[in-house]
């Protein structure tokens, strides 16, 4: 039988909620962040353009967002799923949480189109890692080289997958936030 979550778990859940609120209130979300791409074939070759948010809004958003996906962060969504599965006493909410976790796992593994590069399937989560740590936040040399080796149309397809992952992950982060809010408000922890 589970015991009531320790103050540490409750603080983790409250931090998750605070950071989810930052995402919800961000300029990126308020401007209805969406993703799309256009592919055109011209005499000069394949061209891919990506519908993307402005760079400043995206970088500001990603500063908070990455805390939900980094393994070592205490509000990593996988860790929060585990906390909630262990300590929620409401079976209906646990069911919603389980469905959310499936959506999250799918977002990590596949997107609206598959990416095979150099005969290797590349997941949206791996592509996100390339952009976050090879370009946006850190200059991991290996990841930077991998991104710079892409042709412009390839980089745009990768960018589209990256942005789609951010969007799909955000949907689950905000969904889990609502579950946490309900559970905290109604004292649904055991």
PDB file of C-alpha atoms in Angstrom:
ATOM      1  CA  UNK A   1       0.000   0.000   0.000  1.00  0.00           C
ATOM      2  CA  UNK A   2       1.304   3.446  -0.945  1.00  0.00           C
ATOM      3  CA  UNK A   3       1.849   6.113   1.607  1.00  0.00           C
ATOM      4  CA  UNK A   4       1.056   9.775   1.140  1.00  0.00           C
ATOM      5  CA  UNK A   5       3.634  11.342  -1.145  1.00  0.00           C
ATOM      6  CA  UNK A   6       6.493  12.990   0.636  1.00  0.00           C
ATOM      7  CA  UNK A   7       6.787  16.747   0.623  1.00  0.00           C
ATOM      8  CA  UNK A   8       9.514  16.268  -1.994  1.00  0.00           C
ATOM      9  CA  UNK A   9       7.014  14.679  -4.425  1.00  0.00           C
ATOM     10  CA  UNK A  10       4.461  17.367  -3.744  1.00  0.00           C
ATOM     11  CA  UNK A  11       7.086  20.056  -4.332  1.00  0.00           C
ATOM     12  CA  UNK A  12       8.074  18.366  -7.593  1.00  0.00           C
ATOM     13  CA  UNK A  13       4.438  18.349  -8.714  1.00  0.00           C
ATOM     14  CA  UNK A  14       4.003  21.986  -7.708  1.00  0.00           C
ATOM     15  CA  UNK A  15       7.154  22.926  -9.623  1.00  0.00           C
ATOM     16  CA  UNK A  16       5.829  21.015 -12.635  1.00  0.00           C
ATOM     17  CA  UNK A  17       2.649  23.110 -12.400  1.00  0.00           C
ATOM     18  CA  UNK A  18       4.576  26.393 -12.123  1.00  0.00           C
ATOM     19  CA  UNK A  19       6.703  25.571 -15.140  1.00  0.00           C
ATOM     20  CA  UNK A  20       3.673  24.348 -17.123  1.00  0.00           C
ATOM     21  CA  UNK A  21       2.009  27.683 -16.336  1.00  0.00           C
ATOM     22  CA  UNK A  22       5.084  29.439 -17.767  1.00  0.00           C
ATOM     23  CA  UNK A  23       4.636  27.460 -20.976  1.00  0.00           C
ATOM     24  CA  UNK A  24       0.919  28.213 -21.106  1.00  0.00           C
ATOM     25  CA  UNK A  25       1.547  31.940 -20.593  1.00  0.00           C
ATOM     26  CA  UNK A  26       4.412  32.148 -23.075  1.00  0.00           C
ATOM     27  CA  UNK A  27       4.252  34.318 -26.157  1.00  0.00           C
ATOM     28  CA  UNK A  28       4.692  31.212 -28.300  1.00  0.00           C
ATOM     29  CA  UNK A  29       1.541  29.525 -26.982  1.00  0.00           C
ATOM     30  CA  UNK A  30      -0.483  32.727 -26.878  1.00  0.00           C
ATOM     31  CA  UNK A  31       0.311  33.241 -30.565  1.00  0.00           C
ATOM     32  CA  UNK A  32      -1.077  29.748 -31.363  1.00  0.00           C
ATOM     33  CA  UNK A  33       2.196  28.023 -32.156  1.00  0.00           C
ATOM     34  CA  UNK A  34       1.744  25.617 -35.050  1.00  0.00           C
ATOM     35  CA  UNK A  35       4.008  23.696 -37.399  1.00  0.00           C
ATOM     36  CA  UNK A  36       3.932  23.056 -41.120  1.00  0.00           C
ATOM     37  CA  UNK A  37       6.126  22.650 -44.137  1.00  0.00           C
ATOM     38  CA  UNK A  38       5.929  23.071 -47.881  1.00  0.00           C
ATOM     39  CA  UNK A  39       7.876  20.890 -50.258  1.00  0.00           C
ATOM     40  CA  UNK A  40       8.471  22.075 -53.840  1.00  0.00           C
ATOM     41  CA  UNK A  41      10.406  20.593 -56.673  1.00  0.00           C
ATOM     42  CA  UNK A  42      12.048  23.101 -58.993  1.00  0.00           C
ATOM     43  CA  UNK A  43      14.699  22.824 -61.678  1.00  0.00           C
ATOM     44  CA  UNK A  44      17.231  23.759 -59.002  1.00  0.00           C
ATOM     45  CA  UNK A  45      16.145  20.780 -56.880  1.00  0.00           C
ATOM     46  CA  UNK A  46      13.984  20.005 -53.895  1.00  0.00           C
ATOM     47  CA  UNK A  47      13.103  22.921 -51.647  1.00  0.00           C
ATOM     48  CA  UNK A  48      11.492  22.610 -48.233  1.00  0.00           C
ATOM     49  CA  UNK A  49      10.262  25.586 -46.266  1.00  0.00           C
ATOM     50  CA  UNK A  50       9.098  25.373 -42.675  1.00  0.00           C
ATOM     51  CA  UNK A  51       6.386  27.387 -40.987  1.00  0.00           C
ATOM     52  CA  UNK A  52       8.055  28.228 -37.709  1.00  0.00           C
ATOM     53  CA  UNK A  53       7.754  30.712 -34.861  1.00  0.00           C
ATOM     54  CA  UNK A  54      10.135  33.616 -34.534  1.00  0.00           C
ATOM     55  CA  UNK A  55      13.496  32.635 -33.124  1.00  0.00           C
ATOM     56  CA  UNK A  56      13.320  34.809 -29.989  1.00  0.00           C
ATOM     57  CA  UNK A  57       9.946  33.406 -28.891  1.00  0.00           C
ATOM     58  CA  UNK A  58      11.066  29.847 -29.605  1.00  0.00           C
ATOM     59  CA  UNK A  59      14.318  30.171 -27.647  1.00  0.00           C
ATOM     60  CA  UNK A  60      12.507  31.729 -24.685  1.00  0.00           C
ATOM     61  CA  UNK A  61       9.960  28.912 -24.744  1.00  0.00           C
ATOM     62  CA  UNK A  62      12.584  26.177 -25.000  1.00  0.00           C
ATOM     63  CA  UNK A  63      14.378  27.472 -21.896  1.00  0.00           C
ATOM     64  CA  UNK A  64      11.437  26.258 -19.805  1.00  0.00           C
ATOM     65  CA  UNK A  65      10.316  23.415 -22.089  1.00  0.00           C
ATOM     66  CA  UNK A  66      13.581  21.504 -21.932  1.00  0.00           C
ATOM     67  CA  UNK A  67      13.193  21.045 -18.161  1.00  0.00           C
ATOM     68  CA  UNK A  68      10.321  18.661 -18.928  1.00  0.00           C
ATOM     69  CA  UNK A  69      12.357  16.482 -21.285  1.00  0.00           C
ATOM     70  CA  UNK A  70      15.848  16.474 -19.754  1.00  0.00           C
ATOM     71  CA  UNK A  71      16.447  13.210 -17.893  1.00  0.00           C
ATOM     72  CA  UNK A  72      18.256  14.821 -14.959  1.00  0.00           C
ATOM     73  CA  UNK A  73      15.590  17.462 -14.293  1.00  0.00           C
ATOM     74  CA  UNK A  74      13.301  16.816 -11.378  1.00  0.00           C
ATOM     75  CA  UNK A  75      10.208  17.792 -13.412  1.00  0.00           C
ATOM     76  CA  UNK A  76      11.118  15.460 -16.275  1.00  0.00           C
ATOM     77  CA  UNK A  77       7.767  14.257 -17.562  1.00  0.00           C
ATOM     78  CA  UNK A  78       8.719  10.561 -17.299  1.00  0.00           C
ATOM     79  CA  UNK A  79       9.560  11.035 -13.609  1.00  0.00           C
ATOM     80  CA  UNK A  80       6.277  12.870 -13.044  1.00  0.00           C
ATOM     81  CA  UNK A  81       4.308  10.087 -14.762  1.00  0.00           C
ATOM     82  CA  UNK A  82       5.937   7.639 -12.333  1.00  0.00           C
ATOM     83  CA  UNK A  83       5.152   9.787  -9.283  1.00  0.00           C
ATOM     84  CA  UNK A  84       1.531  10.132 -10.340  1.00  0.00           C
ATOM     85  CA  UNK A  85       1.074   6.427 -11.144  1.00  0.00           C
ATOM     86  CA  UNK A  86       2.481   5.530  -7.722  1.00  0.00           C
ATOM     87  CA  UNK A  87       0.546   8.057  -5.666  1.00  0.00           C
ATOM     88  CA  UNK A  88      -2.754   8.889  -7.371  1.00  0.00           C
ATOM     89  CA  UNK A  89      -5.684   7.144  -5.722  1.00  0.00           C
ATOM     90  CA  UNK A  90      -8.271   8.078  -8.357  1.00  0.00           C
ATOM     91  CA  UNK A  91      -8.500   5.285 -10.955  1.00  0.00           C
ATOM     92  CA  UNK A  92     -10.194   7.491 -13.546  1.00  0.00           C
ATOM     93  CA  UNK A  93      -7.318   9.991 -13.414  1.00  0.00           C
ATOM     94  CA  UNK A  94      -4.834   7.113 -13.569  1.00  0.00           C
ATOM     95  CA  UNK A  95      -6.572   5.961 -16.750  1.00  0.00           C
ATOM     96  CA  UNK A  96      -6.282   9.430 -18.286  1.00  0.00           C
ATOM     97  CA  UNK A  97      -2.657   9.532 -17.218  1.00  0.00           C
ATOM     98  CA  UNK A  98      -1.938   6.148 -18.836  1.00  0.00           C
ATOM     99  CA  UNK A  99      -3.429   7.369 -22.137  1.00  0.00           C
ATOM    100  CA  UNK A 100      -1.359  10.538 -21.918  1.00  0.00           C
ATOM    101  CA  UNK A 101       1.764   8.485 -21.334  1.00  0.00           C
ATOM    102  CA  UNK A 102       1.078   6.490 -24.518  1.00  0.00           C
ATOM    103  CA  UNK A 103       0.689   9.742 -26.481  1.00  0.00           C
ATOM    104  CA  UNK A 104       3.935  11.002 -24.939  1.00  0.00           C
ATOM    105  CA  UNK A 105       5.823   7.817 -25.836  1.00  0.00           C
ATOM    106  CA  UNK A 106       4.501   8.006 -29.392  1.00  0.00           C
ATOM    107  CA  UNK A 107       5.566  11.660 -29.673  1.00  0.00           C
ATOM    108  CA  UNK A 108       9.092  10.631 -28.673  1.00  0.00           C
ATOM    109  CA  UNK A 109       9.301   7.829 -31.233  1.00  0.00           C
ATOM    110  CA  UNK A 110       7.376   8.938 -34.299  1.00  0.00           C
ATOM    111  CA  UNK A 111       5.957  12.003 -35.960  1.00  0.00           C
ATOM    112  CA  UNK A 112       3.569  12.625 -38.825  1.00  0.00           C
ATOM    113  CA  UNK A 113       6.241  11.346 -41.194  1.00  0.00           C
ATOM    114  CA  UNK A 114       9.194   9.039 -40.542  1.00  0.00           C
ATOM    115  CA  UNK A 115      12.782  10.166 -40.885  1.00  0.00           C
ATOM    116  CA  UNK A 116      15.453   7.843 -42.184  1.00  0.00           C
ATOM    117  CA  UNK A 117      18.844   9.446 -42.557  1.00  0.00           C
ATOM    118  CA  UNK A 118      21.945   7.527 -43.627  1.00  0.00           C
ATOM    119  CA  UNK A 119      19.863   4.308 -43.461  1.00  0.00           C
ATOM    120  CA  UNK A 120      18.989   4.916 -39.795  1.00  0.00           C
ATOM    121  CA  UNK A 121      15.588   5.789 -38.373  1.00  0.00           C
ATOM    122  CA  UNK A 122      15.842   9.001 -36.364  1.00  0.00           C
ATOM    123  CA  UNK A 123      13.181   9.659 -33.750  1.00  0.00           C
ATOM    124  CA  UNK A 124      11.686  13.084 -33.057  1.00  0.00           C
ATOM    125  CA  UNK A 125      13.324  13.000 -29.630  1.00  0.00           C
ATOM    126  CA  UNK A 126      16.755  12.419 -31.196  1.00  0.00           C
ATOM    127  CA  UNK A 127      16.178  15.267 -33.648  1.00  0.00           C
ATOM    128  CA  UNK A 128      15.138  17.525 -30.768  1.00  0.00           C
ATOM    129  CA  UNK A 129      18.334  16.602 -28.962  1.00  0.00           C
ATOM    130  CA  UNK A 130      20.337  17.591 -32.054  1.00  0.00           C
ATOM    131  CA  UNK A 131      18.748  21.043 -32.206  1.00  0.00           C
ATOM    132  CA  UNK A 132      18.821  21.742 -28.473  1.00  0.00           C
ATOM    133  CA  UNK A 133      22.391  20.630 -27.853  1.00  0.00           C
ATOM    134  CA  UNK A 134      24.007  21.099 -31.252  1.00  0.00           C
ATOM    135  CA  UNK A 135      22.609  24.532 -31.990  1.00  0.00           C
ATOM    136  CA  UNK A 136      20.214  26.322 -29.648  1.00  0.00           C
ATOM    137  CA  UNK A 137      21.619  25.898 -26.125  1.00  0.00           C
ATOM    138  CA  UNK A 138      24.930  24.125 -26.346  1.00  0.00           C
ATOM    139  CA  UNK A 139      27.595  23.627 -28.933  1.00  0.00           C
ATOM    140  CA  UNK A 140      28.068  19.877 -28.685  1.00  0.00           C
ATOM    141  CA  UNK A 141      30.570  19.504 -31.504  1.00  0.00           C
ATOM    142  CA  UNK A 142      29.349  16.128 -32.753  1.00  0.00           C
ATOM    143  CA  UNK A 143      25.734  17.308 -32.889  1.00  0.00           C
ATOM    144  CA  UNK A 144      26.702  20.613 -34.453  1.00  0.00           C
ATOM    145  CA  UNK A 145      28.664  18.792 -37.166  1.00  0.00           C
ATOM    146  CA  UNK A 146      25.693  16.487 -37.804  1.00  0.00           C
ATOM    147  CA  UNK A 147      23.332  19.454 -38.238  1.00  0.00           C
ATOM    148  CA  UNK A 148      25.779  21.370 -40.425  1.00  0.00           C
ATOM    149  CA  UNK A 149      26.246  18.321 -42.677  1.00  0.00           C
ATOM    150  CA  UNK A 150      22.567  18.401 -43.668  1.00  0.00           C
ATOM    151  CA  UNK A 151      21.496  19.881 -46.981  1.00  0.00           C
ATOM    152  CA  UNK A 152      19.132  22.853 -46.547  1.00  0.00           C
ATOM    153  CA  UNK A 153      16.035  20.813 -47.432  1.00  0.00           C
ATOM    154  CA  UNK A 154      17.111  18.056 -45.008  1.00  0.00           C
ATOM    155  CA  UNK A 155      17.695  20.548 -42.218  1.00  0.00           C
ATOM    156  CA  UNK A 156      14.238  22.026 -42.814  1.00  0.00           C
ATOM    157  CA  UNK A 157      12.630  18.574 -42.625  1.00  0.00           C
ATOM    158  CA  UNK A 158      14.544  17.927 -39.397  1.00  0.00           C
ATOM    159  CA  UNK A 159      13.435  21.332 -38.086  1.00  0.00           C
ATOM    160  CA  UNK A 160       9.816  20.480 -38.861  1.00  0.00           C
ATOM    161  CA  UNK A 161      10.124  17.224 -36.892  1.00  0.00           C
ATOM    162  CA  UNK A 162      11.758  19.094 -34.019  1.00  0.00           C
ATOM    163  CA  UNK A 163       8.974  21.679 -33.876  1.00  0.00           C
ATOM    164  CA  UNK A 164       6.286  19.009 -34.168  1.00  0.00           C
ATOM    165  CA  UNK A 165       7.854  17.182 -31.224  1.00  0.00           C
ATOM    166  CA  UNK A 166       7.848  20.386 -29.160  1.00  0.00           C
ATOM    167  CA  UNK A 167       4.181  20.914 -29.988  1.00  0.00           C
ATOM    168  CA  UNK A 168       3.110  17.321 -29.265  1.00  0.00           C
ATOM    169  CA  UNK A 169       5.160  17.181 -26.062  1.00  0.00           C
ATOM    170  CA  UNK A 170       3.642  20.467 -24.915  1.00  0.00           C
ATOM    171  CA  UNK A 171       0.143  19.042 -25.368  1.00  0.00           C
ATOM    172  CA  UNK A 172       0.989  16.219 -22.960  1.00  0.00           C
ATOM    173  CA  UNK A 173       2.785  18.487 -20.481  1.00  0.00           C
ATOM    174  CA  UNK A 174      -0.274  20.734 -20.247  1.00  0.00           C
ATOM    175  CA  UNK A 175      -2.597  17.719 -20.041  1.00  0.00           C
ATOM    176  CA  UNK A 176      -0.583  16.223 -17.167  1.00  0.00           C
ATOM    177  CA  UNK A 177      -0.616  19.641 -15.513  1.00  0.00           C
ATOM    178  CA  UNK A 178      -4.430  19.563 -15.477  1.00  0.00           C
ATOM    179  CA  UNK A 179      -4.371  16.089 -13.905  1.00  0.00           C
ATOM    180  CA  UNK A 180      -1.962  17.292 -11.212  1.00  0.00           C
ATOM    181  CA  UNK A 181      -4.134  20.341 -10.560  1.00  0.00           C
ATOM    182  CA  UNK A 182      -7.253  18.197 -10.119  1.00  0.00           C
ATOM    183  CA  UNK A 183      -5.412  15.737  -7.865  1.00  0.00           C
ATOM    184  CA  UNK A 184      -3.951  18.476  -5.665  1.00  0.00           C
ATOM    185  CA  UNK A 185      -7.241  20.403  -5.455  1.00  0.00           C
ATOM    186  CA  UNK A 186      -9.271  17.299  -4.571  1.00  0.00           C
ATOM    187  CA  UNK A 187      -6.618  15.648  -2.348  1.00  0.00           C
ATOM    188  CA  UNK A 188      -6.438  12.556  -4.562  1.00  0.00           C
ATOM    189  CA  UNK A 189      -3.082  11.252  -3.391  1.00  0.00           C
ATOM    190  CA  UNK A 190      -2.662   8.211  -1.174  1.00  0.00           C
TER     191      UNK A 190
END
